XYZ file of C-alpha atoms in Angstrom:
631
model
C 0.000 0.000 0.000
C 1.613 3.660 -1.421
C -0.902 5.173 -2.862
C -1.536 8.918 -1.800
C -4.019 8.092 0.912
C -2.153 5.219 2.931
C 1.110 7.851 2.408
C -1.104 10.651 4.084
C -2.974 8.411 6.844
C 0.294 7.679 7.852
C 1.911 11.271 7.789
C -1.239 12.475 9.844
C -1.232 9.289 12.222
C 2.529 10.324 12.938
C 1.597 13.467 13.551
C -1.314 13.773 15.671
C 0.121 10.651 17.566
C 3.597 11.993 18.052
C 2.690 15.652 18.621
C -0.121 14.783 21.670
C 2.586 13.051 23.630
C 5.211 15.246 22.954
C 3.012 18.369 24.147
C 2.014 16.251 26.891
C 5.773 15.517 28.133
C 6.749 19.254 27.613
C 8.909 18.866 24.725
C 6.607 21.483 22.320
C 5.062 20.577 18.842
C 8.421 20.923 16.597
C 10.332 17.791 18.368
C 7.157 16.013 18.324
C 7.128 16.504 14.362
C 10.546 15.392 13.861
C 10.471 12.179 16.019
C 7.160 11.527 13.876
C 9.077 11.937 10.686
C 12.425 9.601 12.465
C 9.727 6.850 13.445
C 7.874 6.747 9.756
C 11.183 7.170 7.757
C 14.515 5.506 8.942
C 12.835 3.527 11.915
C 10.030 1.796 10.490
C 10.101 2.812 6.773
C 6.520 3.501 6.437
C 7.776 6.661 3.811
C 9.514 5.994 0.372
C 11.567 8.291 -2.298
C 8.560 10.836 -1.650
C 9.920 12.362 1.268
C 12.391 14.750 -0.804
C 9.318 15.645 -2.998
C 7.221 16.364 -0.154
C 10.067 18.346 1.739
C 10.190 20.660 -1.353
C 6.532 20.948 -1.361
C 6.178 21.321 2.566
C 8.851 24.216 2.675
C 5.852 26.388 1.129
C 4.753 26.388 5.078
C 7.854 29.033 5.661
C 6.561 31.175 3.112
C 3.396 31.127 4.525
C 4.807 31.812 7.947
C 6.648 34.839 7.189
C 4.083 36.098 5.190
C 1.928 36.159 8.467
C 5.076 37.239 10.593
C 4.614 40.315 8.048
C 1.560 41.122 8.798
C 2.216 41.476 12.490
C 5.057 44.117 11.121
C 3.952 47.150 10.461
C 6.430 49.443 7.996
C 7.850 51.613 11.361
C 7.977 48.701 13.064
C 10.614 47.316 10.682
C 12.258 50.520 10.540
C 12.480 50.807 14.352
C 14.217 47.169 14.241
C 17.190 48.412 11.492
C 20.178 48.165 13.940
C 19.429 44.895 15.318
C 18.173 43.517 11.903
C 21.774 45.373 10.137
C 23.852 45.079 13.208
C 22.968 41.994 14.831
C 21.533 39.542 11.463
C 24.797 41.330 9.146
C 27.351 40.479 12.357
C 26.132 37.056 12.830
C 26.269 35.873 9.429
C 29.892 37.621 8.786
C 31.117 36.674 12.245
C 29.568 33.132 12.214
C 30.726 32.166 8.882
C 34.161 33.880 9.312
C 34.665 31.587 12.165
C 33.519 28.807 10.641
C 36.054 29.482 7.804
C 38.521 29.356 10.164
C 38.153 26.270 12.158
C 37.878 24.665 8.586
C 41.221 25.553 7.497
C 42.987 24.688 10.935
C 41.805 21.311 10.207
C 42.986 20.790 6.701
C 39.740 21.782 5.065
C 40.775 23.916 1.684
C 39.720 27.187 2.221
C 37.399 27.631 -0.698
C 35.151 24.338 1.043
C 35.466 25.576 4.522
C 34.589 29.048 3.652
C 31.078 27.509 1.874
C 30.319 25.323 4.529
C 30.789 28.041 7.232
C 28.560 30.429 5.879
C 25.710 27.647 4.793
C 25.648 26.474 8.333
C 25.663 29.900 9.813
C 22.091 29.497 8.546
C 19.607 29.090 11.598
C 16.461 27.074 10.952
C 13.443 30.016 10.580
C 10.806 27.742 11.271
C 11.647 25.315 13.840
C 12.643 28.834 15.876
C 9.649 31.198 15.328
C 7.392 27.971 15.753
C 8.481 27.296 19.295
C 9.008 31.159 20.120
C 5.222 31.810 19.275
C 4.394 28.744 21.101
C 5.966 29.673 24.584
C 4.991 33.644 24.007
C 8.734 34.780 23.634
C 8.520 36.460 20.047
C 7.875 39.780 21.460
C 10.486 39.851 24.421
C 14.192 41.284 23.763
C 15.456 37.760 22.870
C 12.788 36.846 20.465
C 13.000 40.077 18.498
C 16.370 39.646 18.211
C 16.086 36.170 17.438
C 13.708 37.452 14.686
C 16.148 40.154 13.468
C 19.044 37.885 12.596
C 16.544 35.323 11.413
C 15.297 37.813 8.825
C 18.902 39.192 7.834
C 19.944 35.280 7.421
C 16.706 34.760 4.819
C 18.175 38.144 3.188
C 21.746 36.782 2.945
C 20.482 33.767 0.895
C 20.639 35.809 -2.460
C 24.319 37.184 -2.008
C 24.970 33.679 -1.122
C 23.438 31.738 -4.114
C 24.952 34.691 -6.355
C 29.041 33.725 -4.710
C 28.622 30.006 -4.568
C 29.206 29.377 -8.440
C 32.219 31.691 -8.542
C 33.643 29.008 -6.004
C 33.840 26.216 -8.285
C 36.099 23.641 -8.747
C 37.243 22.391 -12.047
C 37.693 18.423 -10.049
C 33.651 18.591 -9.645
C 32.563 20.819 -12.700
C 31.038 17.388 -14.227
C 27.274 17.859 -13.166
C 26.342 16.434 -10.086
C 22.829 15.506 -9.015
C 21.777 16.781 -5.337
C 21.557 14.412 -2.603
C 18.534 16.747 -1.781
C 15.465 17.788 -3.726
C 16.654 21.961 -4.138
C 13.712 23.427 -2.649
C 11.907 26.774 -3.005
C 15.071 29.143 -2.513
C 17.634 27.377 -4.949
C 15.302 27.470 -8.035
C 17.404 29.975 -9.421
C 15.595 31.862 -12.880
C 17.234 30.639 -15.546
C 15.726 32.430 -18.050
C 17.895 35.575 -16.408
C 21.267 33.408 -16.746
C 22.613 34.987 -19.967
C 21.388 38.721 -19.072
C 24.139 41.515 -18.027
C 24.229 42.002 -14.489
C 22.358 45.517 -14.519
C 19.499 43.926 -16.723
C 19.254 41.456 -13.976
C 19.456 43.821 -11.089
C 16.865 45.898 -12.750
C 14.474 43.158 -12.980
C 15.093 42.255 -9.240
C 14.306 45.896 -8.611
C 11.160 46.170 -10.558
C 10.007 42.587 -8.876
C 10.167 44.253 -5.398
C 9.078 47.054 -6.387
C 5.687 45.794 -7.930
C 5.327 43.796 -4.673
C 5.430 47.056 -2.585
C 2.943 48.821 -5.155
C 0.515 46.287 -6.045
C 0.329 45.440 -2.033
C -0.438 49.152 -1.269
C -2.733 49.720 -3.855
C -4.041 46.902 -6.385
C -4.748 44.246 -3.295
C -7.626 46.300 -1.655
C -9.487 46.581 -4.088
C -9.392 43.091 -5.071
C -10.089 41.644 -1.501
C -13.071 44.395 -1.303
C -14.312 42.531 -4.732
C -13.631 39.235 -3.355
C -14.903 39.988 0.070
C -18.856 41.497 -1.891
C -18.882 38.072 -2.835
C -18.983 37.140 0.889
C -17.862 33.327 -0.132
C -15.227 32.179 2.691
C -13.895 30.000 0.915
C -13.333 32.374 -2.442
C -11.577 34.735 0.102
C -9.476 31.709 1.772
C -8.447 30.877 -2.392
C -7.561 34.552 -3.064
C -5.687 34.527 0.303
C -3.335 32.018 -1.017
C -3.441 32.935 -4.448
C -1.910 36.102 -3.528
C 1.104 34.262 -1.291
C 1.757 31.786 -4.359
C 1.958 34.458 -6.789
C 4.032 36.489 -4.727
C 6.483 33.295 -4.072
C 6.156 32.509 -7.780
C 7.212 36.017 -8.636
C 10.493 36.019 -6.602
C 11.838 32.098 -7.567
C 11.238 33.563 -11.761
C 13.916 37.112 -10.614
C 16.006 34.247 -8.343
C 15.216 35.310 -5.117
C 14.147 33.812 -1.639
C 10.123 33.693 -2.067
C 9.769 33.738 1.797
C 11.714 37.211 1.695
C 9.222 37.926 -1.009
C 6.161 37.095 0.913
C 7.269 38.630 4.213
C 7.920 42.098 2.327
C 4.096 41.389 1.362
C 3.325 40.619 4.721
C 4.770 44.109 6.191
C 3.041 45.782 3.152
C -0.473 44.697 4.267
C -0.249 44.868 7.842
C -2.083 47.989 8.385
C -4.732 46.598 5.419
C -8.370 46.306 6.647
C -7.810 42.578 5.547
C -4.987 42.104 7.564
C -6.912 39.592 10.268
C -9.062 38.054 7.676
C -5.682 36.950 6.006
C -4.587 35.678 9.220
C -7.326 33.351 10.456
C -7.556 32.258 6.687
C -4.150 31.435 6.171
C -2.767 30.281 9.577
C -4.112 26.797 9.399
C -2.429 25.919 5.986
C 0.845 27.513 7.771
C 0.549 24.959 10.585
C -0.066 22.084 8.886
C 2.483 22.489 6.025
C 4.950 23.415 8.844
C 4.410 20.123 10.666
C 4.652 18.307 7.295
C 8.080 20.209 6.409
C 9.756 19.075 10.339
C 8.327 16.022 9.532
C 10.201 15.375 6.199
C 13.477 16.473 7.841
C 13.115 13.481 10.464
C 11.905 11.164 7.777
C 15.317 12.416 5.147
C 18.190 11.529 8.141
C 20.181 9.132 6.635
C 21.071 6.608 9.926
C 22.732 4.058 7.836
C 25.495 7.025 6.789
C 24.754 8.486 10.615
C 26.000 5.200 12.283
C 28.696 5.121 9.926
C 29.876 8.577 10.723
C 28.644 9.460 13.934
C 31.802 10.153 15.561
C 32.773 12.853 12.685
C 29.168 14.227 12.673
C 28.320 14.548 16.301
C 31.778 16.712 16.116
C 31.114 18.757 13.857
C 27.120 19.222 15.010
C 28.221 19.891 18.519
C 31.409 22.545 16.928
C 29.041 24.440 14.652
C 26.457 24.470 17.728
C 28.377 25.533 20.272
C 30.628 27.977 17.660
C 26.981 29.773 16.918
C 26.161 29.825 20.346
C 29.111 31.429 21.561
C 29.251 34.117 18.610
C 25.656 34.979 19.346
C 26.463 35.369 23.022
C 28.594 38.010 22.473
C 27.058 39.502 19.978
C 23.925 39.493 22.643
C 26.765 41.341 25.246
C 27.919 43.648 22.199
C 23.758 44.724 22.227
C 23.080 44.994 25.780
C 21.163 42.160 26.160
C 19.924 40.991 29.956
C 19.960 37.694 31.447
C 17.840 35.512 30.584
C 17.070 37.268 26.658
C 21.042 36.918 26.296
C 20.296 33.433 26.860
C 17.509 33.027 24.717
C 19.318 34.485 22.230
C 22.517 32.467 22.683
C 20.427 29.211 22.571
C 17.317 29.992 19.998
C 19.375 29.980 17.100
C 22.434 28.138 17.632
C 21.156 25.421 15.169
C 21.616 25.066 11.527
C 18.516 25.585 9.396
C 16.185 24.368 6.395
C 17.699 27.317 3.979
C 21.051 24.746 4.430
C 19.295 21.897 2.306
C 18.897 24.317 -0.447
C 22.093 25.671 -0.093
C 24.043 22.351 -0.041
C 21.551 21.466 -3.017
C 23.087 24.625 -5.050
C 26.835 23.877 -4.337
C 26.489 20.189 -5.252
C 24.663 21.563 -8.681
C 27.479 24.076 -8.881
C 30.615 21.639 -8.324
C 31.832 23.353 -5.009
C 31.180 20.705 -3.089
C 31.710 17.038 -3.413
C 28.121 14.651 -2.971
C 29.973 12.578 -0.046
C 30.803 16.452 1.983
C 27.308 17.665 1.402
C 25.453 14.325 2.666
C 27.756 14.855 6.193
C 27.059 18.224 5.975
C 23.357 17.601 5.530
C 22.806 15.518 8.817
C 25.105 17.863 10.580
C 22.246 20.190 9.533
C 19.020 17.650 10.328
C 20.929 16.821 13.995
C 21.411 20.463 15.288
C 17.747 21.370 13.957
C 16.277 18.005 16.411
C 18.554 19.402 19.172
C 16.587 23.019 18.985
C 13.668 21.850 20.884
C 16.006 20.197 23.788
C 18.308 23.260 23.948
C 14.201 24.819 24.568
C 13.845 22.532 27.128
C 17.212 23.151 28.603
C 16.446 27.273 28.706
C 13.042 26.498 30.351
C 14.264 24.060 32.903
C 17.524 25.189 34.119
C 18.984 28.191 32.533
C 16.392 30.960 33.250
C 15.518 29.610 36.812
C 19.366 30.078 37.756
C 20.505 32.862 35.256
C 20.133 35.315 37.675
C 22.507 33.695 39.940
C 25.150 33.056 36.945
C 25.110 36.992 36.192
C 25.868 37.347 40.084
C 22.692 39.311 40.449
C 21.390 38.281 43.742
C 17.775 39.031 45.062
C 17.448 42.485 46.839
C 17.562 42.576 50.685
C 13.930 44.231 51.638
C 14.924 46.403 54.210
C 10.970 47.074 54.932
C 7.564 46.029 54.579
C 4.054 47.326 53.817
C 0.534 46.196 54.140
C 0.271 46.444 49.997
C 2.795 44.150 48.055
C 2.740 43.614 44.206
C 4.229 41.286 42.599
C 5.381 42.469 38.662
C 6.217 45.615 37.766
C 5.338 45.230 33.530
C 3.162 47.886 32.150
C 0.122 46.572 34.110
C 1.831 46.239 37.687
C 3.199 49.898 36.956
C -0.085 51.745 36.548
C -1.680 49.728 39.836
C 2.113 50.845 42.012
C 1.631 54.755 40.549
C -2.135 54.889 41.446
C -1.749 53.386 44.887
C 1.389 55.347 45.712
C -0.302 58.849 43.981
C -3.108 57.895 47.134
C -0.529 58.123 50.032
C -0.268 53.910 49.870
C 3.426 52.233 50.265
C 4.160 49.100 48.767
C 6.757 46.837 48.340
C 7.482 45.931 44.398
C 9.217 42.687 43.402
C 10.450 42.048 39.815
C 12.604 39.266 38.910
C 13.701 41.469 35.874
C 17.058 43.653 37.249
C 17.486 46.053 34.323
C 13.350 47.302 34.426
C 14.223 47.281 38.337
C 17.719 49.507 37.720
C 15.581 51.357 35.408
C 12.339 52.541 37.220
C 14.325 53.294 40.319
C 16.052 55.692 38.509
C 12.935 57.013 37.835
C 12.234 57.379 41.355
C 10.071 54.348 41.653
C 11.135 52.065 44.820
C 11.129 48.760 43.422
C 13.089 45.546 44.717
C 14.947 42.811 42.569
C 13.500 39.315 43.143
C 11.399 36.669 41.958
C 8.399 36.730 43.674
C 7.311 33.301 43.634
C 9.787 32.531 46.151
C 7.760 32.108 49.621
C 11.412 33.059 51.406
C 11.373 37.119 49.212
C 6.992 37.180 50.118
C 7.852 36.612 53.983
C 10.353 39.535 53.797
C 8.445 41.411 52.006
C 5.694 41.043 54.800
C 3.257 38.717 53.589
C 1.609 37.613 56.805
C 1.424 40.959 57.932
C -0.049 42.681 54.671
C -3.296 43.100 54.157
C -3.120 43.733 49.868
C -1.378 41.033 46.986
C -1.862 42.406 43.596
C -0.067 39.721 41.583
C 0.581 41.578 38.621
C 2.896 39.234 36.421
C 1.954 37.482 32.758
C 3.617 33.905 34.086
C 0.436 32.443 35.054
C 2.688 28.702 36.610
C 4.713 30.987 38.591
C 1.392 33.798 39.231
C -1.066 30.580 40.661
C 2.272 29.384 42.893
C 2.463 33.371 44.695
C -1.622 32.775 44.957
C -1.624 29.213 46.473
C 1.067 30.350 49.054
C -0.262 33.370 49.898
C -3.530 32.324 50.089
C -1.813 29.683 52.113
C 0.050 31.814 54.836
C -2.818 34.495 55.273
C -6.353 33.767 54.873
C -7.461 37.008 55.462
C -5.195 38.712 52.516
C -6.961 40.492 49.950
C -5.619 39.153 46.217
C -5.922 40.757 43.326
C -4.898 39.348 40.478
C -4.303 39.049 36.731
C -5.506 36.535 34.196
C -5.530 36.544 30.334
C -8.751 34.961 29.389
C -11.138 33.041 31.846
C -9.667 29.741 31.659
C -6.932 31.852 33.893
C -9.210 33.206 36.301
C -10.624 30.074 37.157
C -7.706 28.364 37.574
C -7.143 31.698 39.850
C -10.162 31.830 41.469
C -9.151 27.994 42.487
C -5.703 29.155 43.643
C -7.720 31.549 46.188
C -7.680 35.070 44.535
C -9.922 37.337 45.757
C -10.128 39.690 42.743
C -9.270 38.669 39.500
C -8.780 41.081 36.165
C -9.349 39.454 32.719
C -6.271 41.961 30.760
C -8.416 43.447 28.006
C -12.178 42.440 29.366
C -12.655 46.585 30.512
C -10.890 47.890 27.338
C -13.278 45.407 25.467
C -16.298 47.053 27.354
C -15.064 50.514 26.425
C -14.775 49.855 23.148
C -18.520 48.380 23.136
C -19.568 51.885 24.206
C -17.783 53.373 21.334
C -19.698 51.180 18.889
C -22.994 51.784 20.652
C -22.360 55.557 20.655
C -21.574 55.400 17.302
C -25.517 53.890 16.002
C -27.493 56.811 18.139
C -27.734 55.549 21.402
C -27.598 58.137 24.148
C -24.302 58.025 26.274
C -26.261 57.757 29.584
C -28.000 54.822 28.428
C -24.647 53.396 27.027
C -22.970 53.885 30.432
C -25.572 52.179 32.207
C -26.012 49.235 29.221
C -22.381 48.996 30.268
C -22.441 48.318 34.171
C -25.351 46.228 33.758
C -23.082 43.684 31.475
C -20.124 44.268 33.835
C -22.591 43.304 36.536
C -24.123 40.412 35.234
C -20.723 38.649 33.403
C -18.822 38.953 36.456
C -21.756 37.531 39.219
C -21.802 34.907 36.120
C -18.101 33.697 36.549
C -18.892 33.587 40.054
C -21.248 30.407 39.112
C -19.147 28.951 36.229
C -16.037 28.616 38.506
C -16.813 26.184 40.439
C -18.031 24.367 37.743
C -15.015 24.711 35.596
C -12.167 21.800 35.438
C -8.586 22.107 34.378
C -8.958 18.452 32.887
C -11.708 19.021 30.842
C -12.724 21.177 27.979
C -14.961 23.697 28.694
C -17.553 22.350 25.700
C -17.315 18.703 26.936
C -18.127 19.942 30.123
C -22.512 19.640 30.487
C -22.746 21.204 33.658
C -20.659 24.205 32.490
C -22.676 24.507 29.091
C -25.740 24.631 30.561
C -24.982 26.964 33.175
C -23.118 29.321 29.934
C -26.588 29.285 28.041
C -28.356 30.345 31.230
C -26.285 32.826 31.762
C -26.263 34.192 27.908
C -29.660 34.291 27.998
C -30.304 35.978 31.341
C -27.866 38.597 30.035
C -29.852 38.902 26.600
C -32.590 39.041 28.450
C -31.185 42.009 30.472
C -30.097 43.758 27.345
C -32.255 44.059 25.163
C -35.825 42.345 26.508
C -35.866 43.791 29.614
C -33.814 46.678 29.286
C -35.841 49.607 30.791
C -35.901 47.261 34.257
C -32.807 46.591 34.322
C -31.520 50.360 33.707
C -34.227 51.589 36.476
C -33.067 48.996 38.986
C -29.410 50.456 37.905
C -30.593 53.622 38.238
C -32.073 52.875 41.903
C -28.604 51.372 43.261
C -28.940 47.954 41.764
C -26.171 45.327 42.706
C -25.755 41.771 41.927
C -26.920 39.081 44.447
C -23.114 38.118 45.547
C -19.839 39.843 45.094
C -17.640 38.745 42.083
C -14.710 36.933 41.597
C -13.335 38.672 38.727
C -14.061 41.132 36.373
């Protein structure tokens, strides 16, 4: 059985299968994938010759994702990011590959080979990284953006690349010489532009950008308003992707990186009125041709050559690993970067990546590199990308838990206490320590982070360095004395472990606290918080009164349409809370769905059927029956 179904049964069975049980040990989606694609293809050879095909084919999913990476990117975004994108992505490839070069040539390596291979594996693996940093929430911290910067350089650097690599070879291998690995999306270089002078070509790269940055700015609006009168979902879903094909289609005819191509798109439309339609439309043929591309990289190692050469390949995986590590380390130093984003940094892209298949692909084609060099080089690649998601692990477990104490920062000595103590001092914790302070309060402020510490008390802002999910730092700080805990961090683990304790040493302490949706502020409300605040749920009601404003209705009758939704959602989570469990989904759960649609209705009911009562009961000093958990 190989037809095309048994082939995809078995890609999806390896998937679903291997990605539960890796999510459920920790070990995040992307190491899931590629022990899926290890068990189906050198273990148990359930995958033939179609793996390479497929690979080619599934590398469309990093297109796709940097197309939506794009759209998150507004134009002065990207401009704000130039030095670390210049300084950091331009230093790491030079620096990277330089050193590379070097440890080549001290080992016999003829400089012309070593000087390839270094700057093919300075490559870091786009996917694999801004896969796992969206799934743990650390794209928009220091070390993911610049993680993200030298990422995006890297995809840049391609095209200088692919342009030097034939200039490099070597009469010995100038007999064509078929790839060990199908060439990919990147190395499809336009033939048709081979014979041209070099300023027709340039031109034509030019005018290929260029059209992308017009036609995005002002041809695609009016064809998604077209498409979007037809109100089809599923025409604007095939004009979503038509536009990302033709886009990558565009930049493999002028010879350059289509993901490049489709992130420029990306940045183009992300202040277009169609921006989050794209998004939802999109995303789900991202994810799944994503898990199919990590998939095809564990299915393409080649054990029988890997047992034959291990000794020589785990070398060189763990030298290009740790050489990239260390590089990016200092170059994280050289940019001011703290702690635990230094480390991040360091770690998140110390791998080779996919763009080194094509790559080795194009020197093979170009006789720079033997076949037998590129096939080492090409597990050296497929071993340091399934060693990403441990070096992950690694961060998570031990690193940022202890980086603190390997920078010598120790936790500050509290030389006093107060009956208020919050814990985070983000943008949320801030406002909450200003207003509180403004009203003649005094607090005690922990933050684990030592440079927004430094920072605000320079300010004038009396703030102490510490993690505050350690019960030793809460008992110095006064916690069975204090009468106020506003846990104020976005770490819910380490936010329900300062709730359980507290709640824990003093019964009678007031907690306020802060969730992100309400599956957080009923684990919260379990934990023993007092008050719990959803992050956007009274920006959301503002913005409601904007939109009712806008169609006529009078603002005193918006303001009290308002409180009496406030009123009634919050004594509502005050029933579902209890019924709520962490081991169950919410819509599996009968109790908890019958108790939503009595609450949705008593709401509707309040809003629009009964509205005058409700509003002259508001207007007489109505309050729910109980007090609310959370709002």
């Amino acid at each position: 059985m190989n037809g095309f179904l048994f082939q995809a049964f078995i890609y999806l069975l390896a998937a679903v299968v291997a990605v539960l049980i890796a999510k459920r040990l920790g070990l995040g989606s992307v190491l899931g994938y590629l022990i899926a694609g290890v068990v189906i293809g050198p273990l148990l050879h359930l995958v033939g010759n179609e793996t390479e095909d497929l690979q080619t084919f599934a590398e469309f999913g990093v297109v796709m994702m940097l197309f939506l990476v794009g759209l998150e990117l507004q134009p002065r975004t990207l401009w704000d990011m130039r030095t670390r994108l210049l300084g950091l992505g331009g230093l790491q490839v030079l620096v990277t590959g330089g050193v590379l070069t070097l440890l080549g040539i001290a080992v016999g390596v003829p400089w012309d080979v070593s000087m390839v291979a270094g700057f093919v594996l300075s490559m870091s693996s786009t996917a694999i990284v801004l896969q796992t940093l969206g799934e743990k929430g650390l794209l928009k911290s220091d070390g993911g953006q610049s993680c993200f910067s030298v990422l995006l350089f890297q995809d840049i650097s391609v095209i200088p690349i692919l342009a030097v690599i034939p200039l490099l070879a070597r009469p010995e291998l100038i007999a064509s010489q078929s790839a060990s690995h199908s060439g990919g999306h990147a190395s499809q270089a336009a033939d048709w532009m081979s014979g041209m002078p070099g300023w027709e070509v340039t031109l034509i790269t030019v005018a290929a950008v260029g059209f992308v940055v017009v036609a995005g700015n002002y041809l695609s609006r009016p064809f998604f308003r077209i498409i979007a009168a037809s109100k089809l979902r599923e025409v604007f879903t095939a004009a979503g992707l038509l536009l990302v094909i033709a886009i990558a289609l565009l930049m493999t005819l002028v010879g350059l990186s289509p993901a490049l191509g489709t992130f420029l798109a990306g940045v183009v439309l992300a202040n277009s009125e169609f921006r989050h339609e794209l998004e939802s439309d999109i995303e789900p043929f991202k994810g799944l041709l994503l898990g199919l591309f990590f998939i095809t990289v564990g299915a393409s190692v080649n054990f029988t050559l890997l047992w034959d050469q291990l000794p020589l390949v785990a070398a060189l995986t763990a030298a290009v690993m740790a050489t990239k590590a260390a590089v990016l380390y200092g170059l994280g130093r050289m940019f001011k970067l703290q702690g635990a984003d230094r480390w991040l940094f360091a770690l998140g892209v110390a791998q080779a990546g996919e763009f080194g298949f094509v790559l080795l692909s194009f020197t093979v084609q170009s006789a720079v590199l033997a076949e037998s060099i590129a096939a080492i080089l090409l597990l050296v690649i497929a071993l340091s990308m399934m060693l990403t998601p441990v070096l992950f692990i690694l961060l998570d477990k031990l690193i940022i838990p202890r980086f603190n104490r390997v920078e010598g920062k120790q936790s500050d000595e509290i030389p006093e206490q107060a009956h208020i103590i919050i814990a985070g001092l983000g943008r949320f914790g801030q406002v909450i320590n200003r207003i509180l302070v403004a009203n003649g309060h005094k607090t005690v402020v922990l933050d684990y982070r030592a440079d927004i510490v430094d920072g605000l008390r320079k300010m004038g802002m009396r703030s102490f360095f510490g993690d505050a999910s350690r019960p030793d730092l809460l008992h110095s700080a006064g916690l069975r004395e204090a009468k106020v805990l506003v846990v104020a961090i976005d770490d819910m683990p380490r936010a329900l472990e300062i709730v359980k304790h507290a709640r824990r040493e003093n019964s009678s302490l007031h907690i306020v606290a802060r969730a992100r949706d309400r599956a957080d502020v009923y684990r919260l409300y379990q934990a023993g918080a007092t008050d719990i605040v959803r992050e956007v749920f009274d920006s959301s009601v503002r913005a409601a009164g904007y939109a009712l404003s806008a169609t006529g209705m009078h603002p005193y009758d918006v303001e009290k349409s308002k409180n009496v939704f406030v009123q009634h959602d919050r004594a509502g989570l005050r029933q579902l809370a209890p019924l709520w469990r962490e081991d169950i989904p919410v819509f599996d759960n009968p109790e908890y769905v019958a108790k939503v649609k009595e609450i949705t209705g008593a709401i509707e009911d309040a809003m629009l059927g009964n509205r005058g009562a409700f509003l002259d009961e508001l207007d007489r000093g109505w309050t729910p029956p109980t007090a609310p958990a959370g709002s």
